[in-house]
PDB file of C-alpha atoms in Angstrom:
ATOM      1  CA  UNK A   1       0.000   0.000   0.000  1.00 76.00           C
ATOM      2  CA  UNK A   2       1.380   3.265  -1.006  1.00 94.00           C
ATOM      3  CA  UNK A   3       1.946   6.049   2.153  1.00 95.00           C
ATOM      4  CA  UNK A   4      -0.492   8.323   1.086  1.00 97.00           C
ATOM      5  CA  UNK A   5      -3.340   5.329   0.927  1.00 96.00           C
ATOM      6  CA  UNK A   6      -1.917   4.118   4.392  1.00 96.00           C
ATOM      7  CA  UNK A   7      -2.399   7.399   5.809  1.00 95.00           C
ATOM      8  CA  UNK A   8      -6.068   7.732   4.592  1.00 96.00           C
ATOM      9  CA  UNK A   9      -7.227   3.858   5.446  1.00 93.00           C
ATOM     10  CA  UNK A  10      -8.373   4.640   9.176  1.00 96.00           C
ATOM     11  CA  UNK A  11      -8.611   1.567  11.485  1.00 96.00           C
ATOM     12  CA  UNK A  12     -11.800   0.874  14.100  1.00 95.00           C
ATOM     13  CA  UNK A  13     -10.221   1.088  17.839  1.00 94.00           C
ATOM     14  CA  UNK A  14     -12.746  -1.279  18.975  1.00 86.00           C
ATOM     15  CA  UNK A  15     -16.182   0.708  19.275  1.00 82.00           C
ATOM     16  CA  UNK A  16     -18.570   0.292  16.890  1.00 86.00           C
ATOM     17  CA  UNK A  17     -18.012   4.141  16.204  1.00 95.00           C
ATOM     18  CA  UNK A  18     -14.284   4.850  17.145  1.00 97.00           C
ATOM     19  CA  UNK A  19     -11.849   5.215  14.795  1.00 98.00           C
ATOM     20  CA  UNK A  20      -7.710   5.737  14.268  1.00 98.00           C
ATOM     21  CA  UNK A  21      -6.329   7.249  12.408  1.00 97.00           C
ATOM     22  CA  UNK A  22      -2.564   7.058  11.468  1.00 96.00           C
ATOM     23  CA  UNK A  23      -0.149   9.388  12.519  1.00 95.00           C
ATOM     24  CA  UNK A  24       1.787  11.023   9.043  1.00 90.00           C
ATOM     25  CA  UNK A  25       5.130  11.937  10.958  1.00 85.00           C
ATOM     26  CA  UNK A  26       7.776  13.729  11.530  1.00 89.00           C
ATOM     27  CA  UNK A  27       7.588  13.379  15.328  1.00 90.00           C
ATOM     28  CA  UNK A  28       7.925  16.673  16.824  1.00 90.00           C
ATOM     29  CA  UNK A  29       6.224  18.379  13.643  1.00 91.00           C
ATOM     30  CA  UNK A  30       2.637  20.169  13.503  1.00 92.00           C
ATOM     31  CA  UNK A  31       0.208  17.663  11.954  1.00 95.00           C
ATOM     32  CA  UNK A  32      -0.850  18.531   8.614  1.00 96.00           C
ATOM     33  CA  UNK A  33      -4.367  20.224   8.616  1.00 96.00           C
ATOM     34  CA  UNK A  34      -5.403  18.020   5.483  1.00 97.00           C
ATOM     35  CA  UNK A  35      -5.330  14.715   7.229  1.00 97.00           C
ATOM     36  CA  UNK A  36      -8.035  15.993   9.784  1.00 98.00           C
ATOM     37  CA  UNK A  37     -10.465  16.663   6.795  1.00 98.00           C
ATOM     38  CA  UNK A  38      -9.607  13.377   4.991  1.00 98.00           C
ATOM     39  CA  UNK A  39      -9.587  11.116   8.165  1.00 98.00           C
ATOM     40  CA  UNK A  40     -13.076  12.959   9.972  1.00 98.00           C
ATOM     41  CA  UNK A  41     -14.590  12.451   5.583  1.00 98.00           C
ATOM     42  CA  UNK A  42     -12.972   8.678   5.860  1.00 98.00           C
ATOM     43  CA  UNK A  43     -14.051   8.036   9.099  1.00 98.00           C
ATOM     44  CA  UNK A  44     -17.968   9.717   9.159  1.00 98.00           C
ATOM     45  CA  UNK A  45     -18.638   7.792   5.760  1.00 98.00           C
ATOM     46  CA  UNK A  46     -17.452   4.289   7.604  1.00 97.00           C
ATOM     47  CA  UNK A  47     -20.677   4.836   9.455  1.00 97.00           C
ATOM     48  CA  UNK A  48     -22.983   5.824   6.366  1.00 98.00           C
ATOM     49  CA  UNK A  49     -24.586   3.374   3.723  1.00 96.00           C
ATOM     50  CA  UNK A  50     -22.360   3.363   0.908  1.00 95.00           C
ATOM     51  CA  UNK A  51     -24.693   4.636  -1.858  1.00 97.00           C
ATOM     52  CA  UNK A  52     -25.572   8.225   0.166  1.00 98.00           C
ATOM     53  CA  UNK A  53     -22.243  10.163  -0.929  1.00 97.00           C
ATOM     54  CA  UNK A  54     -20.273  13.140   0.887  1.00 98.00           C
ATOM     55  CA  UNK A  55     -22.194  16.455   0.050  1.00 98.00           C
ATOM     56  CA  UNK A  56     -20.769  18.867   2.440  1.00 98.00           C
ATOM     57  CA  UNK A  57     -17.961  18.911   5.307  1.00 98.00           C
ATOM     58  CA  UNK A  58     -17.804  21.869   7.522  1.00 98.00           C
ATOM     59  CA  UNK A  59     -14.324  21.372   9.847  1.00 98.00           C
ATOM     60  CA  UNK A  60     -13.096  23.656  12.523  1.00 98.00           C
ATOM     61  CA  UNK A  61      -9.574  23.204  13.527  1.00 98.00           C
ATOM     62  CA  UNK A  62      -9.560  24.135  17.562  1.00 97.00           C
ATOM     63  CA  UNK A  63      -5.426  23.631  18.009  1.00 95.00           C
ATOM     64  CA  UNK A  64      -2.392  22.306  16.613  1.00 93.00           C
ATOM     65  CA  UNK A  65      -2.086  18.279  16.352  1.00 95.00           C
ATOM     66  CA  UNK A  66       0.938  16.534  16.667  1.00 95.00           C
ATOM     67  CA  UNK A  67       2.360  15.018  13.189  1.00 95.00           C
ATOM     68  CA  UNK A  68       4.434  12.165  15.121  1.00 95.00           C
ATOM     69  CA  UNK A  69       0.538  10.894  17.079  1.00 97.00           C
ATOM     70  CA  UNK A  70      -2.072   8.825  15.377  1.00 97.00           C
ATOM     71  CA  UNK A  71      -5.150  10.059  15.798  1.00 98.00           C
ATOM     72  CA  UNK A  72      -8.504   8.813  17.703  1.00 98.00           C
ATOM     73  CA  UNK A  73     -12.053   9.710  15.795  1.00 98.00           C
ATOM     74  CA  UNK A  74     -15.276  10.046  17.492  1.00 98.00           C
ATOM     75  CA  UNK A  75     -18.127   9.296  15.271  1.00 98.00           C
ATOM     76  CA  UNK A  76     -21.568  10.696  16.658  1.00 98.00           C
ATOM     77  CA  UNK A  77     -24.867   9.530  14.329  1.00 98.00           C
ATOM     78  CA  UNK A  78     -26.611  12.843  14.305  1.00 98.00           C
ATOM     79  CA  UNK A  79     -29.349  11.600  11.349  1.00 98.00           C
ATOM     80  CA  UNK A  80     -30.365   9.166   9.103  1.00 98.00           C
ATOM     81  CA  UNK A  81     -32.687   9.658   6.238  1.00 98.00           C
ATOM     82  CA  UNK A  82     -34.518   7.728   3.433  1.00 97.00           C
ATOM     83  CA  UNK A  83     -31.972  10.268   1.342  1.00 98.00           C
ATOM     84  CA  UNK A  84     -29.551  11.966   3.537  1.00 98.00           C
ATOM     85  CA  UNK A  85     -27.503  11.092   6.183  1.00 98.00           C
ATOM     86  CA  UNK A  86     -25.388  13.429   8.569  1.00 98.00           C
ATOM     87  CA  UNK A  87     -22.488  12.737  11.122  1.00 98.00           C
ATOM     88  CA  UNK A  88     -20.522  14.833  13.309  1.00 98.00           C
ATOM     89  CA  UNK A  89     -16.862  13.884  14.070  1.00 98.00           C
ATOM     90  CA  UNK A  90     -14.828  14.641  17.098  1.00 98.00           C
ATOM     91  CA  UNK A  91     -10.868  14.315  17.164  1.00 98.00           C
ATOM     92  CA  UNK A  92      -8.477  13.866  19.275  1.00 98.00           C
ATOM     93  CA  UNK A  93      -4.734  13.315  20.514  1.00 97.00           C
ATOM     94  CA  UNK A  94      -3.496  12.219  24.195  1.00 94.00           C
ATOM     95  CA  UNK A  95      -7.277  12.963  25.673  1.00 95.00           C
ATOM     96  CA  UNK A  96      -7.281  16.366  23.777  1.00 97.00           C
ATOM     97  CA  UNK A  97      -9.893  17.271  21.278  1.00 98.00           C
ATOM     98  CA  UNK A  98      -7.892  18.872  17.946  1.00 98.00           C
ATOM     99  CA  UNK A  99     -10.889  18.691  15.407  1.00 98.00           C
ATOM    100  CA  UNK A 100     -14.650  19.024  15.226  1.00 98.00           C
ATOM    101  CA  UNK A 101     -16.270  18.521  11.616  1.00 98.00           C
ATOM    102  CA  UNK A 102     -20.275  17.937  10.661  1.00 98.00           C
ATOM    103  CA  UNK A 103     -20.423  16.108   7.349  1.00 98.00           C
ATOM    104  CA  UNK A 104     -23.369  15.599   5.737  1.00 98.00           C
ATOM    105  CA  UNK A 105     -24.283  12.453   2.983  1.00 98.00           C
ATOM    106  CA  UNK A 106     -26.993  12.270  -0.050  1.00 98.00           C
ATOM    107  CA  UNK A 107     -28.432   9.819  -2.360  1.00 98.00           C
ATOM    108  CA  UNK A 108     -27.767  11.495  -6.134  1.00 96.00           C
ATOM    109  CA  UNK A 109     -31.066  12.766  -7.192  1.00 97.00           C
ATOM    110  CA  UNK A 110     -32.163  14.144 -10.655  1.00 97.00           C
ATOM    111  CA  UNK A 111     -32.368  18.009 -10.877  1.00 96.00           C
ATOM    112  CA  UNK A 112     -30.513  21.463 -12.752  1.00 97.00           C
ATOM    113  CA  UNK A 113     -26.867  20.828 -13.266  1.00 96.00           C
ATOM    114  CA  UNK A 114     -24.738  23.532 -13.931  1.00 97.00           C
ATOM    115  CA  UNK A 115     -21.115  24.099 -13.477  1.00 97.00           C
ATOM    116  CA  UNK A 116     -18.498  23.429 -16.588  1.00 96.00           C
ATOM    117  CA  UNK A 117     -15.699  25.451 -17.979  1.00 96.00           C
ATOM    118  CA  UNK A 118     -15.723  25.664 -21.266  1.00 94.00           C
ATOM    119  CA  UNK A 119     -11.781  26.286 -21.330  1.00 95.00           C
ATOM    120  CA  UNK A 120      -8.845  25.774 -18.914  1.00 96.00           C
ATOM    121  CA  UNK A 121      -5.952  28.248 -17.951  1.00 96.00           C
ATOM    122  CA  UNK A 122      -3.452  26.237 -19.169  1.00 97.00           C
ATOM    123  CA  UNK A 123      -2.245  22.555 -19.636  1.00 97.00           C
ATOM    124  CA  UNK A 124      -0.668  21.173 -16.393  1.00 98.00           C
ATOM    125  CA  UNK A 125       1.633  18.959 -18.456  1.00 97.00           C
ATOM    126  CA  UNK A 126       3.835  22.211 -20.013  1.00 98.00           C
ATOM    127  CA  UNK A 127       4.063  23.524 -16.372  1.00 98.00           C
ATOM    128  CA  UNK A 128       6.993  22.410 -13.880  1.00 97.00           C
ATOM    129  CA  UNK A 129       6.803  19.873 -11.537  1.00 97.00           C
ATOM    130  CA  UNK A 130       6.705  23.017  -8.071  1.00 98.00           C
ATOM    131  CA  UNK A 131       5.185  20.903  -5.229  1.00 97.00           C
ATOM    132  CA  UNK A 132       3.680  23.038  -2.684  1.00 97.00           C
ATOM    133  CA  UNK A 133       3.627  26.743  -1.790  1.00 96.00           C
ATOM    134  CA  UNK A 134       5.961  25.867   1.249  1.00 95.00           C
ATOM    135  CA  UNK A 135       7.411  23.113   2.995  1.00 94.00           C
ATOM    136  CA  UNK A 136       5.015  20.202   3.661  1.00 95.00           C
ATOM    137  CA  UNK A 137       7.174  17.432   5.608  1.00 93.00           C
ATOM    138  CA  UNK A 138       4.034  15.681   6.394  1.00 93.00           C
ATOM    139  CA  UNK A 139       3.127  14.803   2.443  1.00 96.00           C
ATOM    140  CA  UNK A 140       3.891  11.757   0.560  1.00 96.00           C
ATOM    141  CA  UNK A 141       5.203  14.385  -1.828  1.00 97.00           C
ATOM    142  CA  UNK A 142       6.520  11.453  -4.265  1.00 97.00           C
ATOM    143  CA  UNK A 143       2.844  10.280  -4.519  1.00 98.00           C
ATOM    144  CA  UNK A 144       1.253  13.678  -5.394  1.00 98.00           C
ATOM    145  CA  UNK A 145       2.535  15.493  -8.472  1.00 98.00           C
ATOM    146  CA  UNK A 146       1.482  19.494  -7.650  1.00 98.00           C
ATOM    147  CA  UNK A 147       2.443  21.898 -10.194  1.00 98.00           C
ATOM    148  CA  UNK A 148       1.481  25.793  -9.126  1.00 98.00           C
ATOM    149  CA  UNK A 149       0.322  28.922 -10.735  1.00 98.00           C
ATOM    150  CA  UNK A 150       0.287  32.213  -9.094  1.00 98.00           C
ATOM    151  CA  UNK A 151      -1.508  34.833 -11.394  1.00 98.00           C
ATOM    152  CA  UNK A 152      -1.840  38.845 -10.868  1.00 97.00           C
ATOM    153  CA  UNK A 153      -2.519  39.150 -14.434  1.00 95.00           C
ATOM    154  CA  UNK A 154      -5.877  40.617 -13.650  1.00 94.00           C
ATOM    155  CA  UNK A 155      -4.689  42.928 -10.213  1.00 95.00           C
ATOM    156  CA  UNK A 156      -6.170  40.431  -8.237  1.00 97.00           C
ATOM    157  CA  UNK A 157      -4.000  37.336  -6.815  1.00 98.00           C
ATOM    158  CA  UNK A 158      -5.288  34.160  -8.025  1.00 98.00           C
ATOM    159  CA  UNK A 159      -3.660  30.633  -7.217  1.00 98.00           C
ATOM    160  CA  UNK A 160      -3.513  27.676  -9.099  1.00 98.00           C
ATOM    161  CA  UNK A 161      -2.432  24.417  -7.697  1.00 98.00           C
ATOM    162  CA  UNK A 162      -2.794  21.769 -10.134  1.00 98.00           C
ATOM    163  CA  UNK A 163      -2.469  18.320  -8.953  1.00 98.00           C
ATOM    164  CA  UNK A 164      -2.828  14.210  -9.393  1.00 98.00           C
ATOM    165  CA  UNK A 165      -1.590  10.879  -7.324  1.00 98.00           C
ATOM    166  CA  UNK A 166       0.753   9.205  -9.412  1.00 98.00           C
ATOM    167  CA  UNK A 167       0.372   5.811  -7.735  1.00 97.00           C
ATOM    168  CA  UNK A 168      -2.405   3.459  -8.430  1.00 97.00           C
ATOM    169  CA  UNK A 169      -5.770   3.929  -6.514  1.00 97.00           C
ATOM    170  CA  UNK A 170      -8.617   1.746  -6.371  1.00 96.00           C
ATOM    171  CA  UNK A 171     -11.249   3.234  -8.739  1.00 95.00           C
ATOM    172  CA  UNK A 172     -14.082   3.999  -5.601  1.00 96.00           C
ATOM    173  CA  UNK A 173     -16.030   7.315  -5.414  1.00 96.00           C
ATOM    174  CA  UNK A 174     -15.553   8.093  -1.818  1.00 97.00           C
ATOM    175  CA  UNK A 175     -11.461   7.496  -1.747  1.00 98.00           C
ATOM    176  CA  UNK A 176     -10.732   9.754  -4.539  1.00 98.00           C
ATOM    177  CA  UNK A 177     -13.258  12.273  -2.196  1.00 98.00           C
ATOM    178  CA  UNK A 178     -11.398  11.666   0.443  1.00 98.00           C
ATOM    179  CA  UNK A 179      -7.982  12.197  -1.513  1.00 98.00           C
ATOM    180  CA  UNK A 180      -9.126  15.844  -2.557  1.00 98.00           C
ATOM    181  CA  UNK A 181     -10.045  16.755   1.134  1.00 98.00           C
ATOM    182  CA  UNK A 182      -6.108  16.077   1.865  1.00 98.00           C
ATOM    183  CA  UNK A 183      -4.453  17.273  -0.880  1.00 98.00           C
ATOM    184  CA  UNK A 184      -6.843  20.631  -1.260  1.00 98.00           C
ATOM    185  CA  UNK A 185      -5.721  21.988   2.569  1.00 97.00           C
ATOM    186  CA  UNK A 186      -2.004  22.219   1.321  1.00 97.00           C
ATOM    187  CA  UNK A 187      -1.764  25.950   1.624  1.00 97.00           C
ATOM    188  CA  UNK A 188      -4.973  26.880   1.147  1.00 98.00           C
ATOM    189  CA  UNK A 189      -4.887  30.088   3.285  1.00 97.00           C
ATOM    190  CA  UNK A 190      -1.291  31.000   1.528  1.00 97.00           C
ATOM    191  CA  UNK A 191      -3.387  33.375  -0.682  1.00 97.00           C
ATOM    192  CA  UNK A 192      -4.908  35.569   1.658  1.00 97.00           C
ATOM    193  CA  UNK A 193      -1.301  36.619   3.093  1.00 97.00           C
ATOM    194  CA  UNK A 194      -0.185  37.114  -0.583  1.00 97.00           C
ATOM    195  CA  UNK A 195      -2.608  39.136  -1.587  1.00 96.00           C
ATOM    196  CA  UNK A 196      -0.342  41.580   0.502  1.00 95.00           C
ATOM    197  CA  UNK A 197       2.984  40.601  -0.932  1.00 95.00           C
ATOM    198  CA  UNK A 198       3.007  37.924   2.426  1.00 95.00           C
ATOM    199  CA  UNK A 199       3.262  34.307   2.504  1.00 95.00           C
ATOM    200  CA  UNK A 200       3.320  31.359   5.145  1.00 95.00           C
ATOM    201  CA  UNK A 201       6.390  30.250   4.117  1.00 93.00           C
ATOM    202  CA  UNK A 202       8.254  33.781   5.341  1.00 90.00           C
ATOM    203  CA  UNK A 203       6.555  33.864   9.318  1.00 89.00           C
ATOM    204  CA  UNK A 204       5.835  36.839   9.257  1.00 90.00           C
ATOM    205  CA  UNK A 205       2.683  36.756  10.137  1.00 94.00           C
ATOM    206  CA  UNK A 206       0.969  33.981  12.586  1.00 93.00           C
ATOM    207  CA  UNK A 207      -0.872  31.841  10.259  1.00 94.00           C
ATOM    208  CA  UNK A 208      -3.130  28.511   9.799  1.00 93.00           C
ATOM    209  CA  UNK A 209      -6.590  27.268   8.943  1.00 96.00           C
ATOM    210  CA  UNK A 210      -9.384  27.927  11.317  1.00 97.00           C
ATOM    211  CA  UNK A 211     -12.681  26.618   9.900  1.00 97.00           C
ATOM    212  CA  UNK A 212     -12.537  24.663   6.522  1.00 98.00           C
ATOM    213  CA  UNK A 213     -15.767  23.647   3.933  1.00 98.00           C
ATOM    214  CA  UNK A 214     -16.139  21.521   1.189  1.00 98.00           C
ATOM    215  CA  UNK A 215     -19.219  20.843  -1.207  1.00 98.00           C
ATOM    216  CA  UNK A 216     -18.844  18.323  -3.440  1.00 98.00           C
ATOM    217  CA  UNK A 217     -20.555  18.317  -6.528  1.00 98.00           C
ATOM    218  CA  UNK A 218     -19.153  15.237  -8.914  1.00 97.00           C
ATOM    219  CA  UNK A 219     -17.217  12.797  -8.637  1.00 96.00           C
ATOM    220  CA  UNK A 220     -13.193  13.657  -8.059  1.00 98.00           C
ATOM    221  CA  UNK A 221     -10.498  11.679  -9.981  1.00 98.00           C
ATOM    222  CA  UNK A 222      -7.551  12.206  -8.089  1.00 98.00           C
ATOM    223  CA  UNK A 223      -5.551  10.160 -10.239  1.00 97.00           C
ATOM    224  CA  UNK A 224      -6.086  12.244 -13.017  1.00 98.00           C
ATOM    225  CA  UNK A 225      -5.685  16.545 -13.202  1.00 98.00           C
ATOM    226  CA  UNK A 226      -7.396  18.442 -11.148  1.00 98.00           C
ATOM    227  CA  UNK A 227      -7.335  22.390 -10.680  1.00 98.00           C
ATOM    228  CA  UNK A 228      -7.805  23.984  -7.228  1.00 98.00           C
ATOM    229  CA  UNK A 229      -8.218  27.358  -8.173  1.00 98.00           C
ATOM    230  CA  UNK A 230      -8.128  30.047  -5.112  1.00 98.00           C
ATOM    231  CA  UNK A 231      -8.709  33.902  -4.661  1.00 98.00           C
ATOM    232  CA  UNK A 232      -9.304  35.606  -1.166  1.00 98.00           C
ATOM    233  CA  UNK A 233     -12.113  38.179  -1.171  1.00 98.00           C
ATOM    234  CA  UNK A 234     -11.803  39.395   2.029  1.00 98.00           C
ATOM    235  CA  UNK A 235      -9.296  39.899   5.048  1.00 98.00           C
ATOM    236  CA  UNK A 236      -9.735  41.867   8.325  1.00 97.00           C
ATOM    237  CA  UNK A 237      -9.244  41.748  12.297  1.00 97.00           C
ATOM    238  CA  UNK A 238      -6.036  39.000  11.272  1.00 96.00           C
ATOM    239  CA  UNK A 239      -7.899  36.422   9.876  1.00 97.00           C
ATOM    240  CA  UNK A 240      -8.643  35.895   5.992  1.00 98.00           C
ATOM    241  CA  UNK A 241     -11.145  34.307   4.075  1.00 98.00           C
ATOM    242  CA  UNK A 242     -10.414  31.769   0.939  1.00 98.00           C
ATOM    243  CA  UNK A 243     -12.637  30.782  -1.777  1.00 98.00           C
ATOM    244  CA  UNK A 244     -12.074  28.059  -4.199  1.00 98.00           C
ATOM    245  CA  UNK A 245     -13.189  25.656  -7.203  1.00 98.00           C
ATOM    246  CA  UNK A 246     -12.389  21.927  -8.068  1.00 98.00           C
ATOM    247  CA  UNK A 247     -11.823  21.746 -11.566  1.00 98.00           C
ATOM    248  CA  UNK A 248     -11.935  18.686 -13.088  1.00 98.00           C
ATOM    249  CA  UNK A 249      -9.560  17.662 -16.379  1.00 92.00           C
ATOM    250  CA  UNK A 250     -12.614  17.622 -18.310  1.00 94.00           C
ATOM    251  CA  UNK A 251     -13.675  21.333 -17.053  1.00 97.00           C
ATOM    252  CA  UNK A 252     -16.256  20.213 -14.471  1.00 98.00           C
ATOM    253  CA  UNK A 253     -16.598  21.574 -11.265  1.00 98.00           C
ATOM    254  CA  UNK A 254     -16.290  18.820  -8.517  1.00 98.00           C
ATOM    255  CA  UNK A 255     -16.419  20.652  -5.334  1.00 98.00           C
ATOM    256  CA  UNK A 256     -16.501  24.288  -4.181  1.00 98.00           C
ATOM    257  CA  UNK A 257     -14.225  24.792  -0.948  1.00 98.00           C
ATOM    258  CA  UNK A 258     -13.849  27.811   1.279  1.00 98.00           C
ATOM    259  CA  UNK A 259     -11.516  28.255   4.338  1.00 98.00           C
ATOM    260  CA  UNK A 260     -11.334  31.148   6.834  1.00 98.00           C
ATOM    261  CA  UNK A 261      -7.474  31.418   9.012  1.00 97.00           C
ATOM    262  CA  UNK A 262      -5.639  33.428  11.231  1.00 96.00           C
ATOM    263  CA  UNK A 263      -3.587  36.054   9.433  1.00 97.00           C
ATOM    264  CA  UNK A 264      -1.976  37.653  12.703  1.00 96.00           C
ATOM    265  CA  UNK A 265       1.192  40.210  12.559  1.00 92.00           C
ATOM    266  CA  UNK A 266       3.759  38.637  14.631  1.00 89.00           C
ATOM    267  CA  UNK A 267       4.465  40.937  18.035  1.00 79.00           C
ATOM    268  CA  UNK A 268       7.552  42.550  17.705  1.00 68.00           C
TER     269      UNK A 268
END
């Protein structure tokens, strides 16, 4: 099993809804926000009949985790439906709670659909192989091939993080779901400092994701392109607000995302 699928396949710890998750190292590192949303998606959707599919996460991170810990998941059954289902998910490491996400599940059901480009920005394979923004020691960086795009071409900042796994993954909707959730946090509230000529990667301001959303649309192929395209409408009181789409290679839209994080000038 490759790291990044060994990272996402959470284990029961005995209840009938308690969960682990494993820990994606280096000891001594912060935990990377992206493994709470894919482990608290992995682990609600253990609970949930397998034909409802995720339709919207909502995830608030309450403090740092530890990279070097595994991680023990709380599932609570909040509702089941002929159609919908929803769960909320509690996390935690050494009796404290790091995580708590609601995440709601749907039967597809007939209805508008809207939501295609009818062009891309570019082609992924002419672009350099970048990885992410920053530093990201908790990745299985050889797994995930990211290629970014940072574009002021209209005076406002846009990002454009193209990605795909490059080792095999079992063809099954909610893994590939649960894929984007990881790979999609990588940075995400980056923009929002550059917008101001700032980035994570300098510390100079205190930074990180406080409340994180996904809506998924369509079905994700994470082995295959995908565009996460970001802009940051608004900033204020040290915390910033990111907005973003989940292209698809074909031009769809799989999921709309949207993050909100702390943006604080360091005290001199």
């Amino acid at each position: 099993m490759s790291a990044l699928l060994r990272l996402l396949d959470v284990r029961s710890a005995g209840g009938q809804d308690a969960w682990t998750g494993a820990a994606s190292g280096p000891e001594g590192k912060r935990a990377f926000g992206g493994q709470f949303m894919a482990q608290s998606l992995a682990v609600a959707a253990r609970t949930v009949e397998p034909a409802k599919l995720p339709t919207t996460m909502h995830l608030q991170f309450l403090r740092g985790g530890e990279a070097g810990d595994p991680v023990e998941y709380a599932v609570e059954r909040v509702f089941d439906g002929r159609t919908a289902s929803s769960r909320r998910v509690v996390s935690s490491q050494a009796g404290r709670v790091t995580t708590t996400a609601t995440v709601s599940f749907a039967l597809p059901l007939p209805g508008p659909d809207h939501g295609h480009r009818d062009s891309m920005p570019e082609d992924p394979e002419t672009l350099p192989r970048t990885g992410p923004p920053g530093p990201a020691p908790s990745m299985p960086l050889d797994e995930i091939d990211v290629r970014v795009v940072d574009d002021r071409s209209t005076g406002e900042f846009v990002r454009r993080l193209w990605w795909r796994v490059v080792v095999d993954v079992p063809q099954e909707p909610l893994l590939h779901s649960v894929i984007a959730a990881y790979v999609c946090d990588v940075y995400m509230i980056d923009p929002a400092l550059a917008v101001h000529g700032h980035s994570m990667v300098a510390r100079t301001h205190r930074s990180g994701t406080t409340d994180s959303s996904i809506w998924f649309h369509r079905p994700v192929h994470a082995d295959r392109w995908n565009l996460l395209e970001t802009r940051s409408p608004a900033a204020a009181r040290g915390r910033g607000v990111i907005v973003g789409s989940l292209v698809g290679a074909d031009g769809s839209i799989a999921a709309t995302l949207a993050q909100e994080g702390l943006i604080a000038e360091r005290e001199q």
